[in-house]
Coordinates of C-alpha atoms in Angstrom, one line a residue:
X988 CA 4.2 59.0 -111.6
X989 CA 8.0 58.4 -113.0
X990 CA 9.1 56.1 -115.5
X991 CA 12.4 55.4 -114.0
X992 CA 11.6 52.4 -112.2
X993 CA 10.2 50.9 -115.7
X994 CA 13.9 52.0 -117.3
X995 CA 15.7 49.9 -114.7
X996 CA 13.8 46.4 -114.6
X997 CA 15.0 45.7 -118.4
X998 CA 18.8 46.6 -117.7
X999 CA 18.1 44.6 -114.7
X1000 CA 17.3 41.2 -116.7
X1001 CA 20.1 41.7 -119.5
X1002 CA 22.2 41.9 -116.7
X1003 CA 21.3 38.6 -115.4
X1004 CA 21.3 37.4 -118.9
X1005 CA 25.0 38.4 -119.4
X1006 CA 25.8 36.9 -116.4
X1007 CA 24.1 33.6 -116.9
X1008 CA 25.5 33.3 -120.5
X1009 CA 29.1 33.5 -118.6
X1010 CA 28.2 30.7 -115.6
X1011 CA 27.4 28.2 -118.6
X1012 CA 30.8 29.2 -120.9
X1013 CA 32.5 28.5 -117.7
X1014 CA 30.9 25.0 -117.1
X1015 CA 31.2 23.8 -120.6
X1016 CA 35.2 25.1 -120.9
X1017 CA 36.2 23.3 -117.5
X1018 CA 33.6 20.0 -118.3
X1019 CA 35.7 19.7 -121.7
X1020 CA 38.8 20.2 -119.6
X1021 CA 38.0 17.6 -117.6
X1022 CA 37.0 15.2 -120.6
X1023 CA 40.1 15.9 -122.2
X1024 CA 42.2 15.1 -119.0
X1025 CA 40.5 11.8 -118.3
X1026 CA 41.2 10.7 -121.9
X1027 CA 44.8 12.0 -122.2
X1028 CA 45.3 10.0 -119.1
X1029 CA 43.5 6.8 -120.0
X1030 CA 45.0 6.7 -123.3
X1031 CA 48.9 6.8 -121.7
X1032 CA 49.2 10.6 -123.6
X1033 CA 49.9 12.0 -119.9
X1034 CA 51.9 11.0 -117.0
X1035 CA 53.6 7.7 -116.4
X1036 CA 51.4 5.4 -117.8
X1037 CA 53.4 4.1 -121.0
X1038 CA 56.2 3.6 -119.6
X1039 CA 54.5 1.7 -116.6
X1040 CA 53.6 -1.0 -119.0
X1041 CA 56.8 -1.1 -121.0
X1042 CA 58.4 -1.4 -117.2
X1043 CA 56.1 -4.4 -116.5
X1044 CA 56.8 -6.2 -119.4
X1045 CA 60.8 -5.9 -118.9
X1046 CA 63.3 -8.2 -116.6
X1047 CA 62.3 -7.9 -112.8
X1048 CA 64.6 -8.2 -110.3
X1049 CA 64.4 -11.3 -108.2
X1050 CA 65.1 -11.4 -104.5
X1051 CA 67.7 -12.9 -102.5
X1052 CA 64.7 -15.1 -100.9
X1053 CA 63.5 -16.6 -104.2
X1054 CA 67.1 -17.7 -105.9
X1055 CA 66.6 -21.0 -107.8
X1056 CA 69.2 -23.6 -105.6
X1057 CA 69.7 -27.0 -106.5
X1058 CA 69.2 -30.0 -104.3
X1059 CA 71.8 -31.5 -102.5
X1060 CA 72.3 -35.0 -102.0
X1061 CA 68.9 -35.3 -104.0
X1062 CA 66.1 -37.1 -101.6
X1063 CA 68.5 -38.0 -98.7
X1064 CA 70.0 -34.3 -98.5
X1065 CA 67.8 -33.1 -95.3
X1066 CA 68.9 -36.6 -93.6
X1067 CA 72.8 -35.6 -94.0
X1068 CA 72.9 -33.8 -90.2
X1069 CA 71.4 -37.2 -88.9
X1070 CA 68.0 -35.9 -88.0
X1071 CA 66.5 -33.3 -89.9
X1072 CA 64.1 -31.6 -88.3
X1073 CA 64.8 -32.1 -85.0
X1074 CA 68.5 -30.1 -85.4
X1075 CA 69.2 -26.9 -83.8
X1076 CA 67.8 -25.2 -86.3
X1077 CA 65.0 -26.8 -86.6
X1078 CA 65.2 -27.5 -90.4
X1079 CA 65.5 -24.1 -91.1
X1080 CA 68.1 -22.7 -93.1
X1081 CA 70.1 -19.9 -90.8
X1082 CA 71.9 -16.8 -92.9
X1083 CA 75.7 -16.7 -91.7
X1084 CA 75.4 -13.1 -91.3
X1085 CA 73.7 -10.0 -92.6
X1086 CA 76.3 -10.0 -95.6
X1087 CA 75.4 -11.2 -99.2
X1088 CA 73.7 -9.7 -102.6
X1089 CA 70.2 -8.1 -102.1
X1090 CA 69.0 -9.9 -105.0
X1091 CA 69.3 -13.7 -106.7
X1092 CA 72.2 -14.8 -108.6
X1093 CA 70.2 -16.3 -111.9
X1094 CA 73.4 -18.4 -113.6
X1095 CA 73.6 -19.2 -117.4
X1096 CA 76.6 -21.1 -118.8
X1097 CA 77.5 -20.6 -122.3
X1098 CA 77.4 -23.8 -124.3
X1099 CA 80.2 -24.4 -126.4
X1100 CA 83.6 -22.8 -124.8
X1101 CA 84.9 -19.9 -126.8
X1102 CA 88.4 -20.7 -128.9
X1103 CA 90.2 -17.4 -129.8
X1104 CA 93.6 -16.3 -130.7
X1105 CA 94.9 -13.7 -128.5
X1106 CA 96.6 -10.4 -129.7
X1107 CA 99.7 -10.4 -131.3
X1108 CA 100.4 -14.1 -130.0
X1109 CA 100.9 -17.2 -131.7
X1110 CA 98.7 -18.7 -128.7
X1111 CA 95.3 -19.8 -128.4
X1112 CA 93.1 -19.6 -125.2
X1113 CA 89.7 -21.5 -125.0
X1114 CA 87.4 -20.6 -122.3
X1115 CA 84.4 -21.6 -120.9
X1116 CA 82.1 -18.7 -119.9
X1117 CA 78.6 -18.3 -117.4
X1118 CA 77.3 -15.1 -116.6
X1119 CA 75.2 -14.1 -113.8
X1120 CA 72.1 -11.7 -113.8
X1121 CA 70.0 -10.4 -110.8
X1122 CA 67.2 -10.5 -113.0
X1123 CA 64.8 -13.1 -113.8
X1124 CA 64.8 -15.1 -117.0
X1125 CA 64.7 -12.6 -119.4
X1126 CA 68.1 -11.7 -119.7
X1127 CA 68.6 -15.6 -120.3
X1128 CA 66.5 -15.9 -122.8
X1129 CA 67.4 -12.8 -124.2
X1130 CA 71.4 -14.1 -124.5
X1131 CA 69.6 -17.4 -126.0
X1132 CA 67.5 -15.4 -128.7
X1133 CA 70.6 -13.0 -129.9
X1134 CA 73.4 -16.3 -129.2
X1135 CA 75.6 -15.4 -132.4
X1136 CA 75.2 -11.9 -132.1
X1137 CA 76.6 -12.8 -128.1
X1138 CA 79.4 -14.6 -129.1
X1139 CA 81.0 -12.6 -132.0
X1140 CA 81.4 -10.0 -129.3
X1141 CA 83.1 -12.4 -127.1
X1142 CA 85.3 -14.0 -129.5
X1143 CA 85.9 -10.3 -130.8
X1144 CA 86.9 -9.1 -127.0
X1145 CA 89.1 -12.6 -126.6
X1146 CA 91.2 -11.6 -129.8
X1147 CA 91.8 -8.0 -128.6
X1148 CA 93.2 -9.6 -125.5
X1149 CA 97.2 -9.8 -125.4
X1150 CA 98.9 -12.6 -123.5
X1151 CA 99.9 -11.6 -120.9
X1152 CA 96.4 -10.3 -119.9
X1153 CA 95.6 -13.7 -119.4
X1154 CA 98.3 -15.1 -117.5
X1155 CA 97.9 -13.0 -114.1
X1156 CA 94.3 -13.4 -111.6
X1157 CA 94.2 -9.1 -112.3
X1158 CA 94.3 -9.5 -115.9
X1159 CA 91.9 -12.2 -116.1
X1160 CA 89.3 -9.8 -113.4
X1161 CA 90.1 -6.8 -116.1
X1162 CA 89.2 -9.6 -119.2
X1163 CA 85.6 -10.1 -117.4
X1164 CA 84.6 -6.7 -116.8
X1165 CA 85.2 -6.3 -120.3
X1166 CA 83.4 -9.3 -121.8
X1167 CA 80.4 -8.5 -119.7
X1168 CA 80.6 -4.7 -121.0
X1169 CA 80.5 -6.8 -124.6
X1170 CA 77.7 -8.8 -123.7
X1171 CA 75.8 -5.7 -122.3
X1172 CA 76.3 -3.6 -125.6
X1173 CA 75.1 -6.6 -127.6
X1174 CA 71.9 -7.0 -125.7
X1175 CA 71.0 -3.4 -125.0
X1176 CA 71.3 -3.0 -128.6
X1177 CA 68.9 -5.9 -129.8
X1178 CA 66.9 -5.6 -126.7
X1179 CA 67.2 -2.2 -125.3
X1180 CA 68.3 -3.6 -122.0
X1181 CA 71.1 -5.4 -121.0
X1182 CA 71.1 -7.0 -117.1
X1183 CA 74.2 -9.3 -117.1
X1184 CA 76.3 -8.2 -113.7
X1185 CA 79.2 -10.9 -114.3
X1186 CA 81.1 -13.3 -116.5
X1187 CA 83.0 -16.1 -114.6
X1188 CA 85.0 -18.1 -116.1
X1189 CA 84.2 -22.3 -116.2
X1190 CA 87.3 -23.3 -117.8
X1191 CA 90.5 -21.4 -119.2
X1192 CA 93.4 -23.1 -121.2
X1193 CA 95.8 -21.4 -123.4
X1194 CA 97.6 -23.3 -125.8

């Protein structure tokens, strides 16, 4: 009889060998793959997940639906249409009309008025400023944490302002697009975010 078949059976099993030996390289490279992605991703390495959080912890937007409005007329204010409830309405408020800011007005007035001399004029103005933010609180509190920081920027903006800036409505529009660009720069660089949309003026007297 041959020897032949006796050659073959142990080229046979290395064989399999070789080929087992690969099927388990292959399971441990993608099983450490796979450990390594789950942990990159856990610990924020990968993906959005850091900045989720830092976007959690910032201002939110507040909806037209939850603005803070104060009471009118204190307790008697739903009894100033002489029934209340039982108006056309229903006691309900009714929107005018499909106009109107997406999001809630959140006022803050800044306390004391500003007193500045105006460029190249022997005149004075003092002003009283609020700003508005469709944000919630944390833009307040932010212009309440970094108040002096606030301010020299707005007194700074009011000197760079010549006279007769301040004596026309378009001037005064141009003078509050620039004081809340001031405001802006001064927050985003102590907070890293700004949020204020306007400046009104409360009062305005030049002298």
């Amino acid at each position: 009889m041959s020897d032949k078949p006796d050659d073959d059976t142990p080229k046979k099993k290395k064989g399999k060998k070789k080929i087992l030996v690969m099927g388990l390289g292959v399971l441990v490279l993608l099983g450490g793959g796979v450990g390594a992605g789950v942990y990159a991703g856990s610990s924020g390495l990968i993906g959005h997940h850091g900045a989720a959080k830092e976007e959690d912890n910032g201002p939110k937007l507040v909806p037209k639906a939850e603005q803070k409005r104060p009471k009118a007329g204190g307790e008697g204010g739903e009894g100033g249409h002489g029934g209340g409830e039982s108006s056309a309405s229903g006691g309900k408020h009714v929107p005018s009309g499909g106009g109107g800011d997406r999001y809630a007005s959140n006022y803050y007035t800044m306390d004391p008025s500003f007193t500045s001399n105006l460029k190249d004029s022997v005149h004075i103005a003092q002003v009283g400023l609020a700003i508005s933010t469709p944000f919630d609180d944390t833009v307040i509190e932010n212009l309440k944490t970094n108040d002096i920081a606030v301010r020299s920027a707005v007194l700074m903006t009011l000197g760079d302002t010549p006279e007769e800036q301040i004596f026309t409505s378009e001037g005064k529009q141009q003078l509050q697009v620039r004081l809340a660009k001031a405001i802006n720069a001064v927050l985003e660089q102590k907070e890293g975010f700004g949020g204020v949309s306007n400046v009104y003026f409360t009062s305005f007297v030049v002298q």
